[in-house]
Short mmCIF file of C-alpha atoms and ligand atoms in Angstrom, two decimals:
data_model
loop_
_atom_site.label_atom_id
_atom_site.label_comp_id
_atom_site.label_asym_id
_atom_site.label_seq_id
_atom_site.Cartn_x
_atom_site.Cartn_y
_atom_site.Cartn_z
CA MET A 96 87.75 94.13 77.18
CA THR A 97 87.45 97.92 76.76
CA MET A 98 88.26 100.87 78.71
CA THR A 99 86.66 102.98 81.13
CA TYR A 100 87.89 106.96 81.04
CA ASP A 101 90.19 106.35 84.36
CA GLU A 102 91.62 103.69 82.46
CA VAL A 103 92.02 105.96 79.23
CA GLN A 104 95.74 107.67 79.54
CA PRO A 105 97.51 110.34 77.47
CA ASP A 106 100.70 109.12 75.09
CA THR A 107 99.12 104.99 75.29
CA ARG A 108 98.53 102.92 72.43
CA VAL A 109 94.87 102.00 72.09
CA ILE A 110 92.66 100.47 69.10
CA CYS A 111 90.00 101.79 68.30
CA HIS A 112 86.50 98.80 67.28
CA SER A 113 84.57 101.87 66.49
CA ARG A 114 87.06 102.70 63.76
CA GLY A 115 87.23 98.46 62.59
CA GLY A 116 90.15 98.22 64.72
CA LEU A 117 92.66 101.35 64.14
CA LYS A 118 95.39 102.02 66.01
CA GLY A 119 96.57 105.34 67.28
CA THR A 120 98.38 107.25 69.92
CA VAL A 121 96.02 109.43 72.59
CA LEU A 122 96.34 112.45 72.58
CA ARG A 123 94.52 114.11 75.40
CA LYS A 124 91.19 113.31 77.24
CA PHE A 125 88.61 115.75 78.43
CA MET A 126 84.47 116.29 79.30
CA GLY A 127 83.02 117.46 76.37
CA GLY A 128 80.18 117.89 74.15
CA LYS A 129 76.91 119.13 75.30
CA ASP A 130 76.47 120.63 79.14
CA LYS A 131 81.16 118.21 78.56
CA ALA A 132 78.51 115.24 80.12
CA GLU A 133 80.51 113.77 77.09
CA GLN A 134 83.53 111.53 78.70
CA LEU A 135 86.06 112.00 75.24
CA VAL A 136 89.36 111.18 74.78
CA TYR A 137 90.97 112.68 71.04
CA ILE A 138 93.00 110.41 69.25
CA ALA A 139 96.40 110.08 66.58
CA PHE A 140 95.04 107.33 64.62
CA ASP A 141 98.32 105.59 62.46
CA GLU A 142 96.18 106.01 59.24
CA GLY A 143 93.86 109.27 58.39
CA GLY A 144 94.63 111.72 61.43
CA PRO A 145 93.34 112.95 64.59
CA ALA A 146 89.40 112.17 66.13
CA HIS A 147 87.43 111.73 69.16
CA ASN A 148 86.02 108.81 69.80
CA THR A 149 84.60 107.20 73.65
CA PRO A 150 86.29 104.97 76.14
CA GLU A 151 84.18 101.93 75.75
CA GLN A 152 84.97 101.93 72.12
CA LEU A 153 89.01 101.43 72.58
CA SER A 154 91.00 99.49 74.18
CA PRO A 155 94.70 99.40 75.57
CA ILE A 156 97.87 97.92 73.88
CA ASN A 157 101.00 96.96 74.80
CA GLU A 158 102.88 98.70 72.77
CA PRO A 159 105.21 102.16 73.36
CA ALA A 160 103.70 105.23 72.27
CA PRO A 161 106.26 107.26 68.98
CA GLU A 162 107.78 110.00 70.09
CA PRO A 163 106.19 113.41 69.47
CA LYS A 164 106.29 114.91 66.97
CA LEU A 165 106.05 118.41 65.47
CA SER A 166 103.81 119.18 63.73
CA ARG A 167 104.11 120.82 59.75
CA ALA A 168 103.95 124.59 60.76
CA TYR A 169 100.90 127.02 60.42
CA LYS A 170 101.78 130.11 59.65
CA GLY A 171 104.59 129.96 61.50
CA SER A 172 103.63 128.20 64.64
CA SER A 173 103.99 124.14 64.79
CA SER A 174 102.46 122.08 68.07
CA PHE A 175 103.03 118.80 69.27
CA TRP A 176 101.34 116.54 72.31
CA ILE A 177 102.35 114.94 75.16
CA GLY A 178 101.23 114.40 78.58
CA GLY A 179 97.36 115.76 77.55
CA HIS A 180 98.94 119.07 76.32
CA GLU A 181 99.03 120.24 73.41
CA TYR A 182 102.42 122.53 73.53
CA GLU A 183 102.64 125.30 69.90
CA VAL A 184 106.25 126.45 69.26
CA PHE A 185 106.82 129.69 67.68
CA ASN A 186 109.24 133.17 66.63
CA THR A 187 108.31 135.41 69.77
CA THR A 188 109.40 138.44 67.21
CA GLY A 189 106.30 137.57 65.11
CA VAL A 190 108.48 139.02 61.62
CA GLY A 191 109.73 135.61 60.38
CA ASP A 192 112.32 132.74 62.03
CA VAL A 193 114.85 134.80 63.64
CA ARG A 194 117.21 133.19 65.63
CA GLY A 195 117.27 133.29 69.21
CA TYR A 196 113.58 134.49 69.94
CA TRP A 197 112.15 131.24 69.78
CA ALA A 198 109.36 129.56 71.96
CA CYS A 199 107.58 127.00 73.36
CA ILE A 200 104.21 127.48 75.30
CA ARG A 201 101.70 125.22 76.51
CA ARG A 202 98.06 125.85 74.58
CA SER A 203 95.03 126.39 76.10
CA HIS A 204 92.09 124.45 75.18
CA ASP A 205 89.35 126.57 77.28
CA GLY A 206 89.74 129.98 75.95
CA THR A 207 91.93 130.87 79.10
CA ALA A 208 94.77 133.64 78.51
CA HIS A 209 99.01 132.10 79.06
CA THR A 210 100.30 132.32 82.50
CA ASN A 211 103.98 132.01 82.52
CA GLU A 212 104.12 128.48 83.75
CA ALA A 213 102.62 128.37 80.37
CA TYR A 214 106.27 129.81 79.26
CA ILE A 215 108.12 126.23 78.75
CA VAL A 216 111.64 127.77 76.46
CA SER A 217 111.97 130.74 75.63
CA GLY A 218 114.88 132.60 73.39
CA ALA A 219 115.87 128.67 72.30
CA ASP A 220 118.30 129.77 68.90
CA SER A 221 116.09 127.50 66.48
CA ARG A 222 112.46 125.98 65.47
CA LYS A 223 114.14 122.80 66.25
CA ALA A 224 116.04 123.42 69.59
CA ALA A 225 112.85 125.02 71.15
CA PHE A 226 110.99 121.59 70.26
CA GLU A 227 113.91 119.70 71.54
CA LEU A 228 114.32 121.15 74.79
CA ALA A 229 110.46 121.10 75.18
CA LEU A 230 110.26 117.58 75.15
CA GLU A 231 113.15 116.96 76.79
CA LYS A 232 112.02 119.31 80.56
CA LEU A 233 108.26 117.79 79.33
CA LYS A 234 109.03 114.06 80.00
CA VAL A 235 110.23 115.10 83.27
CA ARG A 236 107.48 116.49 84.54
CA LYS A 237 105.05 113.41 83.64
CA ILE A 238 107.52 111.74 86.14
CA VAL A 239 107.75 113.99 88.45
CA LYS A 240 104.82 116.77 88.38
CA ILE A 241 106.39 120.69 89.34
CA LEU A 242 103.83 123.36 90.40
CA PRO A 243 103.79 126.73 89.95
CA ARG A 244 105.86 129.14 91.53
CA ARG A 245 105.06 130.28 94.44
CA TYR A 246 106.38 133.74 95.85
CA MET A 247 105.90 135.58 99.56
CA GLN A 248 103.07 137.42 99.83
CA VAL A 249 102.73 140.68 100.47
CA THR A 250 99.82 140.08 102.49
CA VAL A 251 100.99 136.89 104.33
CA PRO A 252 101.51 138.54 108.00
CA LYS A 253 105.15 138.58 109.55
CA ASP A 254 104.77 136.48 112.05
CA GLU A 255 102.90 133.18 109.98
CA ARG A 256 105.83 134.10 106.74
CA ASP A 257 108.68 130.76 107.64
CA ASP A 258 105.08 128.53 107.38
CA TYR A 259 104.34 129.63 103.90
CA ALA A 260 107.43 129.91 102.16
CA TYR A 261 107.35 125.65 102.51
CA PRO A 262 104.96 124.41 100.85
CA SER A 263 102.79 121.95 101.36
CA VAL A 264 102.13 119.22 99.48
CA ARG A 265 98.95 116.69 100.21
CA VAL A 266 99.53 114.94 97.11
CA ASP A 267 101.42 111.27 95.83
CA GLY A 268 103.46 110.45 93.97
CA TRP A 269 106.72 112.00 92.94
CA VAL A 270 105.99 116.20 93.40
CA ALA A 271 108.28 119.20 93.27
CA ALA A 272 106.89 121.99 94.41
CA TRP A 273 108.75 125.87 95.56
CA HIS A 274 109.75 128.00 98.41
CA THR A 275 109.47 130.81 98.33
CA ASP A 276 113.18 131.15 98.83
CA GLY A 277 113.64 130.54 94.72
CA TYR A 278 114.22 126.45 94.90
CA VAL A 279 111.68 123.36 95.00
CA ILE A 280 111.65 121.18 97.32
CA VAL A 281 110.75 117.17 95.78
CA PHE A 282 108.67 115.36 98.13
CA GLU A 283 107.76 111.53 97.47
CA ASN A 284 104.19 111.42 98.91
CA GLY A 285 104.67 113.60 100.93
CA ARG A 286 108.65 113.21 101.81
CA GLU A 287 111.60 114.78 101.04
CA ARG A 288 113.17 113.07 98.74
CA GLY A 289 115.64 116.39 98.05
CA MET A 290 116.01 119.93 96.90
CA VAL A 291 117.11 121.70 93.07
CA TRP A 292 118.58 125.10 93.16
CA ALA A 293 116.50 127.06 90.13
CA ASP A 294 119.03 130.26 89.60
CA ARG A 295 122.44 129.92 88.37
CA PRO A 296 124.06 127.89 88.87
CA ILE A 297 121.02 124.85 89.04
CA GLU A 298 122.15 122.55 91.25
CA ALA A 299 120.75 119.98 93.32
CA LYS A 300 121.02 118.12 96.55
CA ILE A 301 119.78 114.21 97.79
CA ILE A 302 117.88 114.44 101.62
CA GLY A 303 118.14 110.68 103.22
CA ARG A 304 115.43 109.04 104.93
CA ASP A 305 117.20 110.55 108.35
CA GLY A 306 117.13 114.21 106.94
CA ARG A 307 120.81 113.87 106.30
CA GLU A 308 121.36 116.23 103.45
CA HIS A 309 124.07 114.96 100.12
CA ALA A 310 125.00 117.04 97.51
CA ILE A 311 124.72 115.88 93.99
CA ASP A 312 128.02 117.13 91.77
CA GLY A 313 127.66 118.90 88.68
CA GLU A 314 125.99 121.65 87.23
CA PHE A 315 122.35 121.34 85.32
CA ARG A 316 120.52 123.42 82.22
CA HIS A 317 117.68 123.56 83.51
CA LEU A 318 115.21 122.87 86.11
CA GLU A 319 113.83 119.78 85.22
CA ALA A 320 116.85 118.41 85.41
CA GLY A 321 117.44 119.07 88.91
CA VAL A 322 114.39 117.22 89.45
CA LEU A 323 115.59 114.74 87.06
CA ALA A 324 119.01 113.93 88.90
CA VAL A 325 116.79 113.42 92.76
CA TYR A 326 114.51 111.28 91.19
CA VAL A 327 116.94 109.27 89.02
CA HIS A 328 118.94 108.67 92.56
CA HIS A 329 116.79 106.95 94.60
CA MET A 330 115.58 105.31 91.58
CA LYS A 331 118.68 103.33 91.77
CA ALA A 332 119.36 103.41 95.02
CA ARG A 333 116.37 101.22 95.23
CA VAL A 334 116.93 99.50 92.65
CA ARG A 335 120.96 98.16 94.25
CA ARG A 336 119.31 97.47 97.16
CA ALA A 337 117.02 95.30 95.74
CA VAL A 338 120.08 94.12 93.65
CA ASP A 339 121.88 92.81 97.05
CA VAL A 340 119.68 91.94 98.80
CA GLU A 341 118.78 89.08 96.28
CA LEU A 342 122.84 88.57 96.36
CA LEU A 343 123.32 87.97 100.05
CA PRO A 344 123.83 84.67 101.94
CA VAL A 345 120.65 84.22 104.80
CA ILE A 346 118.94 81.94 106.25
CA VAL A 347 115.60 81.75 106.45
CA THR A 348 114.47 79.43 109.01
CA GLU A 349 110.78 78.64 109.60
CA LEU A 350 108.88 80.45 112.41
CA PRO A 351 109.03 78.24 115.44
CA ASP A 352 106.02 77.03 116.65
CA ASP A 353 105.83 77.99 120.43
CA GLU A 354 104.51 79.94 123.47
CA ASP A 355 107.26 82.75 122.77
CA HIS A 356 105.52 83.59 119.30
CA ALA A 357 101.91 84.36 117.93
CA PRO A 358 100.75 82.87 114.65
CA LEU A 359 100.87 84.21 111.57
CA LEU A 360 97.78 86.48 110.14
CA VAL A 361 99.38 86.67 107.15
CA ASP A 362 101.32 84.74 104.33
CA PRO A 363 104.59 83.53 104.77
CA ALA A 364 104.56 82.81 101.14
CA ALA A 365 104.66 85.75 100.42
CA ALA A 366 107.77 86.96 102.66
CA ARG A 367 111.09 88.81 101.41
CA VAL A 368 113.71 89.73 102.57
CA VAL A 369 114.21 92.94 102.26
CA ARG A 370 116.35 96.33 103.71
CA ALA A 371 114.79 98.56 106.55
CA ALA A 372 114.74 101.75 104.63
CA ASP A 373 113.00 99.78 102.22
CA VAL A 374 109.34 98.39 104.26
CA ALA A 375 106.56 100.21 103.02
CA ASP A 376 103.09 102.06 104.94
CA GLY A 377 102.06 99.06 105.82
CA ASP A 378 103.93 95.94 105.07
CA THR A 379 103.83 93.40 107.69
CA VAL A 380 107.82 92.54 109.26
CA LEU A 381 108.42 89.26 110.93
CA ALA A 382 111.87 88.42 112.39
CA SER A 383 115.11 90.49 111.92
CA PHE A 384 118.68 89.08 111.32
CA PRO A 385 120.86 90.47 114.25
CA ASP A 386 123.77 89.51 113.56
CA TYR A 387 124.39 88.52 117.07
CA GLY A 388 122.47 85.45 115.25
CA LYS A 389 124.93 84.68 112.89
CA ARG A 390 125.66 81.03 112.06
CA GLU A 391 128.89 80.44 110.24
CA GLY A 392 129.07 82.98 108.65
CA MET A 393 125.19 83.18 107.78
CA LEU A 394 122.94 85.58 109.43
CA ARG A 395 119.59 83.82 109.65
CA SER A 396 116.22 85.18 110.87
CA ASP A 397 115.18 86.31 114.45
CA TYR A 398 111.94 86.18 115.35
CA PHE A 399 109.82 89.29 116.50
CA ASN A 400 107.16 87.53 119.18
CA ASP A 401 104.76 88.68 117.01
CA GLN A 402 103.79 90.49 114.15
CA TYR A 403 103.27 94.63 113.44
CA GLU A 404 102.68 96.58 110.30
CA ALA A 405 105.58 98.73 109.67
CA HIS A 406 104.46 102.46 109.79
CA PRO A 407 107.77 104.14 108.26
CA MET A 408 107.66 108.13 110.57
CA PRO A 409 111.09 110.45 110.82
CA TYR A 410 113.68 108.60 113.51
CA ASP A 411 113.98 110.97 116.78
CA PRO A 412 117.41 110.21 118.68
CA THR A 413 116.27 112.56 121.65
CA HIS A 414 112.62 110.67 120.78
CA GLY A 415 111.78 109.89 124.96
CA CYS A 416 110.39 106.37 123.73
CA GLY A 417 113.25 104.56 125.29
CA SER A 418 113.63 103.07 121.70
CA CYS A 419 115.39 105.47 119.42
CA ALA A 420 117.63 106.62 121.70
CA THR A 421 119.76 102.91 122.19
CA MET A 422 120.00 103.83 118.15
CA ALA A 423 121.49 107.62 118.49
CA ASP A 424 124.59 106.57 118.15
CA HIS A 425 124.98 104.64 114.71
CA GLU A 426 126.84 105.64 112.26
CA GLY A 427 125.05 105.22 109.09
CA GLU A 428 121.05 106.38 108.30
CA VAL A 429 118.60 105.32 110.64
CA VAL A 430 115.41 104.24 109.87
CA ASN A 431 111.95 104.37 111.99
CA LEU A 432 109.33 102.46 110.83
CA GLY A 433 106.75 103.86 112.65
CA ASP A 434 104.92 103.14 117.19
CA ASP A 435 102.58 101.08 115.45
CA ASN A 436 103.18 97.79 117.22
CA PRO A 437 102.47 95.85 119.92
CA TRP A 438 104.90 96.75 121.98
CA GLU A 439 104.06 100.53 121.37
CA VAL A 440 107.29 102.04 121.14
CA CYS A 441 109.28 103.14 117.95
CA ASP A 442 110.39 100.78 115.65
CA PRO A 443 114.42 102.55 114.79
CA HIS A 444 116.54 100.22 112.65
CA ALA A 445 119.94 100.46 110.35
CA ALA A 446 118.73 101.48 106.88
CA ASP A 447 120.12 99.05 105.25
CA ALA A 448 119.39 95.97 108.26
CA LEU A 449 117.67 93.36 106.09
CA LEU A 450 113.95 92.58 107.98
CA LEU A 451 112.06 89.84 106.29
CA VAL A 452 108.30 91.44 105.93
CA VAL A 453 105.49 90.47 103.70
CA PRO A 454 104.81 93.31 101.85
CA ALA A 455 101.26 95.16 101.51
CA ARG A 456 101.82 96.13 98.01
CA ARG A 457 101.75 92.97 96.02
CA ILE A 458 104.23 92.65 93.32
ZN1 ZN B 698 110.55 107.18 119.48
#
């Protein structure tokens, strides 16, 4: 099983068939050769140093990549690789190893000049300190992409300034983008998950699914540490909710075989009990576990008349659909699973309410 260009990822381990099964770590992939039409992979081989190969000469191996290592200094500069880029650690005085003047910068491989964004660390005490701090920051950036800083442009007309100030993010995954007021907003699939203030003290807060904000205690050493705290907070909460649910005593009954209930169009064997807050776009919702349905202290499933696909959207208690208002007095967080269902009204639930769903994405 050889690889395609898309499958090759930096910082993963591969075995190379054209080099007698030699193992190595992917440093970078890029279009190179004549007319930049060749798919190339630059690999640090465990024996014999780095070299170029093509994706079809490689197979993935399931083992952790070694930690990035700083190369031996050449003319005062040393380098390392992470996330598909090479970084250089050097002393900015140019006259020797002057303490307090160590920097780390991303190397460009196409001959273009460095921008401010290329500077990862400056003013570090020593070569080692610059390397370690850079690694700490770059590991976060592998998880959450941090977009270049944005400033208010003088050319933006007055009435468009507010729109311009707020970053527009249309990419999936975890991304941190700058507001022109000097803080970053952390997004997951385009939804706000938190904010980090970049000027000292560096502080962060979480944004819940209902738009409410909670400060994260403490100050952070750098922007990336604040961004990581936002990400970790959400991941921990998810793990907690998932584990909670598995240990909950609930009874999942069979779908009633009657005229009031539409037949299942999804495989019920794949159904799982999840918190409403963890329902993902496209999940098919089958049943709730209402308090009034409790028997002998156990929550029991109560099937909806028809299954429907959840398409979560922001919850607005003042929305005039007739459904949103019913949850307006709920004290905890509320999530809205969307209005694209047989009833064509919004579907608000307490964030921690249980639902029986068939996930859109099988795990
Ligand atoms: Zn509504």
